[in-house]
Amino acid sequence: MKLLKQWWSTGGGLLHLTVLLSLAGLRVDLDLYLLPPPPTLLQDELLLLGGPTRSAYALSPFPASGGWGRTSLLHPKGRELDPAASLEGQLLREVRALGVPFIPHTRVDAWLVHSVAAGDAAGTHGLLGAAASSGAGVDGGSQAAPGGGGGPRAGRSSPLAADEEEKAPVEPTAQVPDAGGRASQENQVPRERYEGMDHRSEEEKNEERVSGQKEKLQQNNEDENKVADKPEWEAEKTAESRNEIHLNGTDTSFSLEDLFQLLSSQPEYSLENISEDFPPLLGSTSDGINSLAHYNVNFTQAISHDVNLHEAMLLYPNTTFRREPVARTSQAQEQFLQLNFHSNPEQTLPGTNITGFVPPVDNQMWNLTSQDLLYDLDANILDEINLLSLVTEENFDPMEVSQLFEEPDSLNSSHHCNFSLSVCDEEGAIGYSSDPVSPHYDLEGAVGGYYPESSKLCHMHQRNESGFHGDLTFHIFHDHTYHTKPDELEPTSESLSWPGKSQKVSRYLNDTHRNLSRDEQRAKALHIPFSVDEIVRMPVDSFNSMLSRYYLTDLQVSLIRDIRRRGKNKVAAQNCRKRKLDMILNLEDEVCNLQAKKETLKREQAQCNKSITIMKQKLHDLCHDVFSRLKDSEGRPVDPNLYALQCNHDGTVLIVPKELVTSGHKKEGQKGKRKK
DNA sequence: GTGCCTTGTCATAGC
DNA sequence: GCGCTATGACAAGGC
């Protein structure tokens, strides 16, 4: 929270809240925006938002029925922040530190900014107060180490209003909601207006404020106690029931509101702490959005540069959302598109392909956009969470999933496929295979010996009947492991158009489908209630238990075992061939290396021979020079053809007739032969 | 029609 | 003995 305030102080009139969802590797960023109060707010409205003594900011991403979307933040007094500090990274760490207890095997990192209403501007509610009570306070926000005890969770149990009670009245004088400076310059008039409208003395206001804070603190503590007491059984029950519902796949109406309500079951995240005294700012204040222009808010800065939720979903225009809010979802998409694309096309973010948006003129539009943006989270992403949670359960039973999939209305939407793909993608190599199988085929013959988790996910993927032809193409032939995952390799027109591979892939596709359909037809003919894929991938224990659980004829059992044997052997054959090919390639490389080494040795040998020749020539010249200077006893020159120089071990040089040298060499040779 | 390539399948050995 | 894997051999289909 402190970081949020820091961010706020550096971000000016726009606070960029990020709700991060890490879905098995796919990160979806949802950006919320805190908007500064419009300068045209009336004094009492501003008091509701925080009073003239401090900045008050409001966020209304949810409807009033949600009752939590109003947020105000204390202004951090314009503290200069260290630009080198990665606030976003610290934010992320703090967000992750929150944890989410109810979605197994799926991390949902959510950061909730609780309301700090005007009257309890001392931060008696919610995380802000918690952050303040953690020792950092409003001013200390930028100094506190992120997550070092100053986090939302760590600080909530402290008398959260203590510091705020001290600090809030410290500077009771009107502090213009400068929103980091940008808004302040443009809010000079409102500041005067605020000050002018409040005829009470600052002391009176302080006392009133402090008393109000205390009251609200007490009230808040009571609320927190209620929340802390109730959730022990109620919230937990709710969470469990939700989990159960989601895991069972019977309720897909999990919403982000549910998420926040679940979070609110934890006192520190209690949404009840959010003041419900005021109507939503943007809903109640008619000029709330229009006033954005007064702040000159650069909305382009508010657009996430990361892949956000809607980008991820809207990137697949053919995606159809299966659940009830089809109309609403499409409407939400449309509104989101309006938000992002019905804007000034010139405001395109540099380095991104995201069109920036101008402040929407219509309040309703803004509200709808914010709400639907989150509702889309509700409607789609959290379903993915549930599914991923389901399939990543340790106790995951393929049969259960199979039964789920057999339900006509269950788990067959296209966006499941998207997430499955993402997850599979994140797993890195997907295993060697050139065995692409169309997801239109429920039953498969060959499968890869890959890890169970991925098989589950890909099982989901293959089950989708949306005909999704995502980026699987890019995985083809990229992997070199022997953990095959053939069914992930969905050939697309792109892959088929790959030069040099198209024929192979096409040919193989036909062959594969033909062969697969053979087993598939066999299985269907015998009414085997399992897919070929399941039969092959299933562990032995599960396989045997499956056979025992179902009443199967001997013929069915025999076929199932044959399918399993053939499927595994097919994968083994693929691996074997791949391995053999790799061995051949390695041997070829080795041959190349050896040939290169041979050439190098040849060059070295030639160089040595050349050196020896040179040395021989030098020795010959030296001998010739020596003999030219030598004279016999009669003063005649020594004939080098008759005599030779012999170097002894002691360094002496003798002139020896060549006959002796030759005979001596022969004797030595004979001795050497004798020794041998 | 033939040869080559790829893939599936079977049989078998080994762990 | 069973299950799995590896591998050689063969067959089938496509090009």
XYZ file of C-alpha atoms in Angstrom, chain A residues 7-519:
513
model
C 3.292 5.356 -7.030
C 0.479 7.690 -6.647
C 2.744 10.463 -5.690
C 4.938 9.901 -8.675
C 2.193 9.160 -11.060
C 0.382 12.373 -10.634
C -3.265 12.307 -11.224
C -3.412 8.778 -12.250
C -2.784 5.792 -10.140
C -2.090 2.663 -11.849
C -3.359 -0.247 -9.933
C -2.453 -3.571 -11.176
C -4.251 -6.704 -10.483
C -2.046 -9.490 -11.522
C -3.222 -12.902 -12.205
C -0.658 -15.504 -12.718
C -2.386 -18.348 -14.321
C 0.051 -21.133 -14.560
C 2.512 -18.978 -16.280
C 0.201 -16.740 -18.152
C 0.251 -13.399 -16.566
C -2.692 -11.249 -17.092
C -2.509 -7.747 -15.953
C -5.602 -5.871 -15.166
C -5.175 -2.231 -14.732
C -7.405 -0.120 -12.670
C -7.122 3.534 -12.410
C -7.536 5.840 -9.570
C -8.838 9.077 -10.675
C -8.328 12.305 -8.899
C -11.410 14.041 -7.761
C -12.789 16.460 -10.173
C -12.081 19.996 -9.252
C -15.686 20.828 -9.585
C -16.653 18.746 -6.643
C -18.504 20.514 -4.042
C -17.003 20.983 -0.706
C -19.088 18.379 1.015
C -18.382 15.970 -1.755
C -14.743 16.559 -1.298
C -15.097 16.151 2.363
C -16.620 12.850 1.652
C -13.666 12.038 -0.432
C -11.136 13.161 2.009
C -11.617 16.730 2.747
C -9.788 19.685 1.493
C -6.825 18.971 3.643
C -5.701 16.126 1.594
C -6.103 14.724 -1.738
C -8.892 12.386 -2.255
C -9.109 10.055 -5.083
C -11.786 7.780 -6.068
C -12.106 4.651 -7.991
C -15.334 3.181 -9.017
C -14.715 0.132 -11.049
C -17.653 -1.627 -9.619
C -21.223 -0.711 -9.340
C -22.646 0.673 -6.236
C -24.154 -2.668 -5.447
C -20.691 -4.009 -5.089
C -20.077 -1.430 -2.493
C -16.360 -1.565 -2.614
C -15.213 0.366 -5.535
C -14.718 3.709 -3.967
C -11.264 4.389 -2.942
C -9.540 7.393 -1.722
C -5.954 7.779 -0.876
C -4.158 10.140 1.287
C -1.837 12.270 -0.564
C 1.763 11.612 0.338
C 2.576 15.262 0.552
C 4.422 15.321 -2.646
C 7.291 13.289 -1.442
C 9.994 12.841 -3.934
C 10.494 9.261 -4.721
C 13.546 7.494 -5.776
C 13.050 7.007 -9.454
C 15.561 4.208 -9.403
C 13.328 2.165 -7.222
C 11.250 -0.250 -9.158
C 7.951 0.472 -7.631
C 6.218 -1.791 -9.954
C 8.456 -4.636 -9.040
C 8.004 -3.917 -5.384
C 4.325 -3.722 -5.934
C 4.375 -7.051 -7.574
C 6.259 -8.544 -4.683
C 3.847 -7.124 -2.230
C 0.958 -8.268 -4.277
C 2.306 -11.736 -4.416
C 2.904 -11.671 -0.736
C -0.803 -11.407 -0.261
C -1.474 -14.842 -1.564
C -4.797 -16.263 -2.445
C -6.003 -19.121 -0.394
C -8.848 -20.531 -2.290
C -7.696 -21.282 -5.764
C -5.518 -24.335 -5.643
C -2.492 -24.506 -7.833
C -3.264 -21.162 -9.225
C -1.867 -17.972 -8.017
C -4.086 -15.033 -8.147
C -2.334 -11.988 -7.056
C -4.708 -9.253 -6.334
C -4.175 -5.998 -4.725
C -7.116 -4.333 -3.312
C -7.105 -0.772 -2.437
C -9.522 -0.261 0.293
C -11.411 2.793 0.766
C -10.157 5.447 3.026
C -13.092 7.640 3.163
C -13.094 11.299 3.803
C -14.251 11.185 7.308
C -11.785 8.524 8.227
C -9.061 10.062 6.255
C -6.703 8.995 8.934
C -6.747 5.674 7.258
C -8.871 3.822 9.676
C -10.076 1.567 7.002
C -8.471 -0.924 4.939
C -5.007 -1.390 3.734
C -4.115 2.170 3.649
C -4.543 2.415 7.311
C -2.719 -0.807 7.706
C 0.144 0.510 5.765
C 0.175 3.641 7.769
C 0.089 1.757 10.988
C 2.972 -0.362 9.936
C 5.244 2.455 10.704
C 5.446 4.101 7.411
C 2.411 6.160 7.527
C 1.548 8.387 4.741
C 4.824 10.085 4.636
C 6.788 7.028 5.344
C 5.338 5.207 2.508
C 8.183 5.904 0.239
C 10.707 4.978 2.829
C 9.355 1.726 3.962
C 10.882 -1.313 2.530
C 8.406 -3.115 0.380
C 7.014 -6.132 2.023
C 9.237 -5.729 4.999
C 6.587 -5.791 7.598
C 4.976 -2.820 6.066
C 2.863 -4.838 3.790
C -0.835 -4.806 3.952
C -1.052 -8.019 5.823
C 1.633 -7.255 8.271
C 0.314 -3.960 9.290
C -3.314 -4.503 9.578
C -3.372 -5.758 13.111
C -1.717 -2.695 14.442
C -3.657 0.224 15.691
C -3.841 1.408 12.222
C -5.226 4.779 12.960
C -2.577 5.677 15.435
C -0.168 7.150 13.024
C -2.859 8.538 10.912
C -4.470 10.177 13.797
C -1.249 11.835 14.496
C -0.330 12.620 11.009
C -3.621 13.398 9.513
C -4.303 16.373 11.690
C -0.734 17.465 11.591
C -1.279 19.417 8.512
C -4.911 20.084 8.580
C -4.601 23.052 6.404
C -5.844 22.771 2.999
C -3.601 20.705 0.941
C -4.554 20.925 -2.580
C -5.066 17.637 -4.192
C -2.207 18.241 -6.448
C -2.060 14.613 -7.406
C 1.630 14.639 -7.768
C 1.825 18.136 -9.029
C 0.017 17.888 -12.235
C -3.393 18.217 -10.824
C -2.371 20.686 -8.238
C -1.432 23.279 -10.712
C -4.760 22.998 -12.302
C -6.634 22.815 -9.066
C -5.671 26.069 -7.597
C -9.143 27.342 -7.999
C -10.705 24.358 -6.356
C -8.315 24.756 -3.495
C -9.412 28.249 -2.885
C -12.898 27.160 -3.340
C -12.536 24.465 -0.775
C -10.947 26.729 1.680
C -13.451 29.367 1.095
C -16.348 27.107 1.635
C -15.183 25.804 4.918
C -15.731 28.502 7.508
C -14.722 26.457 10.454
C -11.404 26.837 12.056
C -8.736 24.358 11.346
C -8.635 23.268 14.940
C -12.305 22.580 14.948
C -11.984 20.681 11.784
C -9.107 18.759 13.176
C -10.946 17.854 16.293
C -13.931 16.895 14.340
C -11.853 14.923 11.985
C -10.012 13.164 14.746
C -13.185 12.339 16.536
C -14.672 11.110 13.367
C -11.615 9.084 12.751
C -11.784 7.563 16.155
C -15.378 6.729 15.717
C -14.760 5.221 12.401
C -11.748 3.462 13.725
C -13.821 1.933 16.404
C -16.478 1.085 13.966
C -13.946 -0.301 11.648
C -12.353 -2.381 14.322
C -15.724 -3.733 15.177
C -16.317 -4.473 11.591
C -12.984 -6.077 11.342
C -13.651 -8.124 14.374
C -16.872 -9.186 12.868
C -15.159 -10.018 9.726
C -12.405 -11.725 11.585
C -14.819 -13.738 13.604
C -17.302 -14.572 10.976
C -14.970 -15.761 8.302
C -13.665 -18.416 10.594
C -16.562 -20.525 9.654
C -18.588 -18.466 7.308
C -16.036 -17.137 4.954
C -14.155 -20.346 5.019
C -17.302 -22.163 4.318
C -17.998 -19.798 1.536
C -14.563 -20.233 0.141
C -14.754 -23.947 0.409
C -18.110 -24.049 -1.125
C -16.889 -21.902 -3.933
C -13.891 -24.020 -4.404
C -15.982 -27.062 -4.359
C -18.336 -25.577 -6.795
C -15.609 -24.577 -9.107
C -13.763 -27.755 -8.844
C -16.857 -29.623 -9.584
C -17.430 -27.399 -12.476
C -21.046 -27.009 -11.585
C -20.930 -23.364 -11.001
C -19.148 -21.255 -13.427
C -20.477 -18.022 -12.184
C -17.389 -17.230 -10.272
C -16.959 -13.569 -10.439
C -14.371 -11.116 -9.504
C -16.745 -9.849 -6.970
C -16.651 -13.271 -5.465
C -12.959 -13.054 -5.481
C -12.992 -9.843 -3.638
C -15.625 -11.016 -1.301
C -13.501 -13.957 -0.519
C -10.603 -11.721 0.021
C -12.755 -9.575 2.154
C -13.317 -12.524 4.380
C -9.848 -11.831 5.549
C -9.969 -8.816 7.731
C -7.092 -7.094 6.128
C -8.825 -7.351 2.834
C -12.210 -6.720 4.181
C -14.266 -4.962 1.666
C -16.538 -4.023 4.418
C -13.913 -1.601 5.394
C -14.714 0.290 2.370
C -16.869 3.082 3.238
C -20.331 2.834 1.984
C -21.205 6.279 2.977
C -20.799 7.767 -0.389
C -22.181 7.026 -3.685
C -19.710 6.043 -6.319
C -17.821 9.039 -7.296
C -18.121 8.608 -10.948
C -21.664 7.587 -10.695
C -22.732 10.328 -8.432
C -20.651 13.074 -9.723
C -21.910 13.984 -13.034
C -18.838 15.854 -13.970
C -16.500 13.296 -12.601
C -15.283 12.093 -15.880
C -15.593 15.301 -17.658
C -13.443 16.829 -15.065
C -10.667 14.610 -16.111
C -9.876 17.087 -18.717
C -9.156 19.564 -15.969
C -6.478 17.329 -14.666
C -5.025 16.759 -18.018
C -4.721 13.150 -17.176
C -2.576 11.333 -19.591
C -4.539 8.239 -20.065
C -2.048 6.787 -22.347
C 0.073 6.229 -19.326
C -2.672 4.270 -17.825
C -2.675 1.633 -20.457
C -0.778 -1.358 -19.400
C 2.153 -2.173 -21.500
C 1.908 -5.724 -20.464
C -0.479 -8.165 -21.917
C -3.587 -7.472 -20.080
C -6.639 -9.480 -19.700
C -8.571 -8.034 -22.509
C -5.726 -8.049 -24.847
C -5.243 -11.682 -24.131
C -8.853 -12.390 -24.750
C -9.444 -10.050 -27.581
C -6.509 -11.324 -29.465
C -8.675 -14.220 -30.394
C -11.567 -12.687 -32.121
C -13.170 -16.013 -32.736
C -13.241 -16.765 -29.107
C -16.686 -17.342 -27.873
C -17.451 -17.238 -24.263
C -19.467 -20.089 -23.248
C -21.073 -18.923 -20.123
C -24.183 -17.060 -19.488
C -22.918 -13.548 -19.882
C -22.420 -13.971 -23.534
C -24.273 -10.879 -24.361
C -22.723 -9.016 -21.543
C -19.313 -10.252 -22.406
C -19.633 -9.265 -25.948
C -20.925 -5.981 -24.790
C -18.033 -5.676 -22.464
C -15.678 -6.436 -25.263
C -17.282 -3.890 -27.353
C -17.063 -1.390 -24.619
C -13.531 -2.234 -24.021
C -12.869 -1.792 -27.614
C -14.506 1.522 -27.319
C -12.280 2.304 -24.469
C -9.189 1.340 -26.266
C -9.986 1.983 -29.821
C -12.716 4.520 -29.939
C -10.193 7.000 -29.012
C -7.938 9.371 -30.590
C -5.984 7.273 -32.975
C -3.126 9.630 -32.724
C -2.613 8.704 -29.140
C -0.823 5.561 -29.805
C 1.608 4.457 -27.270
C 5.093 4.460 -28.527
C 6.508 1.051 -28.613
C 3.189 -0.553 -28.342
C 0.392 -1.309 -30.626
C -2.109 -0.260 -28.113
C -4.045 2.689 -29.030
C -4.239 5.078 -26.259
C -7.534 6.353 -25.212
C -8.756 9.705 -24.362
C -10.796 10.263 -21.304
C -14.206 8.994 -22.117
C -16.781 11.626 -22.254
C -19.526 9.506 -20.951
C -19.533 8.569 -17.341
C -21.536 5.550 -18.070
C -19.084 4.477 -20.573
C -16.306 4.725 -18.115
C -18.211 2.887 -15.496
C -19.260 0.208 -17.849
C -15.816 -0.172 -19.122
C -14.311 -0.489 -15.733
C -16.966 -2.793 -14.535
C -17.047 -4.937 -17.541
C -13.367 -5.107 -17.638
C -13.526 -6.692 -14.285
C -16.591 -8.643 -15.117
C -14.713 -10.152 -17.939
C -12.243 -11.227 -15.390
C -15.102 -12.723 -13.582
C -16.681 -14.323 -16.523
C -13.773 -15.787 -18.299
C -10.478 -15.733 -16.586
C -11.593 -17.114 -13.323
C -13.159 -19.938 -15.156
C -9.782 -20.625 -16.527
C -8.468 -20.513 -13.046
C -10.963 -23.074 -12.037
C -10.185 -25.301 -14.919
C -6.523 -24.991 -14.460
C -6.977 -25.620 -10.833
C -8.942 -28.636 -11.694
C -6.511 -30.088 -14.087
C -3.524 -29.304 -11.987
C -4.892 -30.938 -8.957
C -2.631 -33.592 -7.672
C -5.582 -35.824 -7.316
C -6.567 -35.141 -10.777
C -8.407 -37.976 -12.254
C -8.594 -38.083 -15.989
C -11.770 -39.981 -15.763
C -13.414 -37.237 -13.849
C -12.326 -34.783 -16.379
C -13.471 -37.112 -19.039
C -16.850 -37.251 -17.477
C -16.859 -33.551 -17.184
C -16.057 -33.197 -20.790
C -18.736 -35.571 -21.695
C -21.238 -33.216 -20.247
C -22.536 -31.224 -23.122
C -22.354 -27.876 -21.423
C -19.171 -28.332 -19.589
C -15.677 -27.283 -20.338
C -15.815 -26.984 -23.996
C -15.320 -23.378 -24.638
C -12.656 -22.059 -26.817
C -10.978 -19.865 -24.322
C -10.069 -22.882 -22.321
C -7.997 -23.788 -25.202
C -6.274 -20.492 -25.041
C -5.213 -21.002 -21.544
C -4.219 -24.532 -22.090
C -2.040 -23.418 -24.851
C -0.494 -20.797 -22.739
C 0.264 -23.161 -20.006
C 1.649 -25.727 -22.316
C 3.626 -23.080 -23.926
C 5.162 -22.059 -20.727
C 6.286 -25.524 -20.057
C 8.865 -25.035 -22.620
C 9.664 -27.868 -24.850
C 6.677 -29.839 -25.647
C 8.410 -32.944 -26.626
C 9.648 -34.310 -29.813
C 6.999 -35.271 -32.123
C 5.944 -34.815 -35.597
C 2.660 -36.281 -34.808
C 0.221 -33.486 -35.010
C -3.275 -34.358 -34.183
C -6.164 -32.202 -34.815
C -8.118 -31.263 -31.756
C -11.215 -32.128 -33.631
C -10.415 -35.715 -32.988
C -11.443 -36.684 -29.587
C -9.774 -39.968 -29.701
C -6.199 -40.298 -30.413
C -3.919 -43.119 -31.026
C -0.435 -41.929 -30.387
C 0.545 -39.949 -27.458
C 3.728 -38.745 -26.051
C 5.461 -39.886 -22.979
C 5.327 -36.518 -21.468
C 4.529 -35.368 -18.072
C 1.154 -35.957 -16.598
C 0.478 -32.347 -15.860
C 0.933 -31.269 -19.343
C -0.976 -34.166 -20.591
C -3.877 -33.088 -18.556
C -3.762 -29.638 -19.900
C -3.365 -30.786 -23.374
C -6.093 -33.178 -22.852
C -8.244 -30.215 -22.176
C -6.906 -28.576 -25.190
C -7.617 -31.365 -27.506
C -11.056 -31.609 -26.158
C -12.029 -28.202 -27.258
C -14.176 -28.232 -30.250
C -13.772 -24.664 -31.139
C -11.389 -25.448 -33.852
C -8.841 -23.234 -32.349
C -5.764 -23.083 -34.412
C -3.601 -21.042 -32.228
C 0.085 -20.653 -32.186
C 0.717 -24.312 -31.865
C 2.251 -24.066 -35.207
C 5.221 -22.401 -33.751
C 6.023 -25.372 -31.612
C 6.291 -27.822 -34.378
C 9.748 -29.232 -34.801
C 11.084 -26.933 -32.193
C 11.555 -29.467 -29.552
C 14.275 -32.025 -29.338
C 13.366 -33.958 -26.305
C 11.944 -37.384 -26.329
C 8.921 -36.485 -24.322
C 6.491 -36.427 -27.075
C 3.326 -34.556 -26.982
C 2.004 -35.181 -30.399
C -1.456 -33.925 -29.868
C -0.220 -30.476 -29.161
C 1.186 -30.111 -32.537
C -1.685 -28.775 -34.366
C -0.779 -28.292 -37.956
C -2.078 -25.164 -39.441
C -1.987 -23.718 -42.814
C 1.098 -21.935 -41.671
C 2.855 -25.105 -40.834
C 1.665 -26.737 -43.955
C 3.067 -23.926 -45.935
C 6.435 -24.401 -44.422
C 8.771 -24.971 -47.307
C 10.158 -28.423 -47.390
C 7.965 -29.614 -44.614
C 4.550 -29.090 -45.983
C 4.454 -32.276 -47.904
C 5.770 -34.236 -45.023
C 3.359 -32.738 -42.605
C 0.463 -33.059 -44.931
C 1.338 -36.582 -45.757
C 1.841 -37.387 -42.178
C -1.390 -35.750 -41.241
C -3.294 -37.886 -43.601
C -1.504 -40.917 -42.441
C -1.899 -40.029 -38.833
C -5.537 -39.290 -39.102
C -6.076 -42.409 -40.992
C -4.260 -44.488 -38.460
C -5.788 -42.712 -35.558
C -9.185 -43.028 -36.973
C -8.582 -46.704 -37.245
C -8.100 -47.073 -33.545
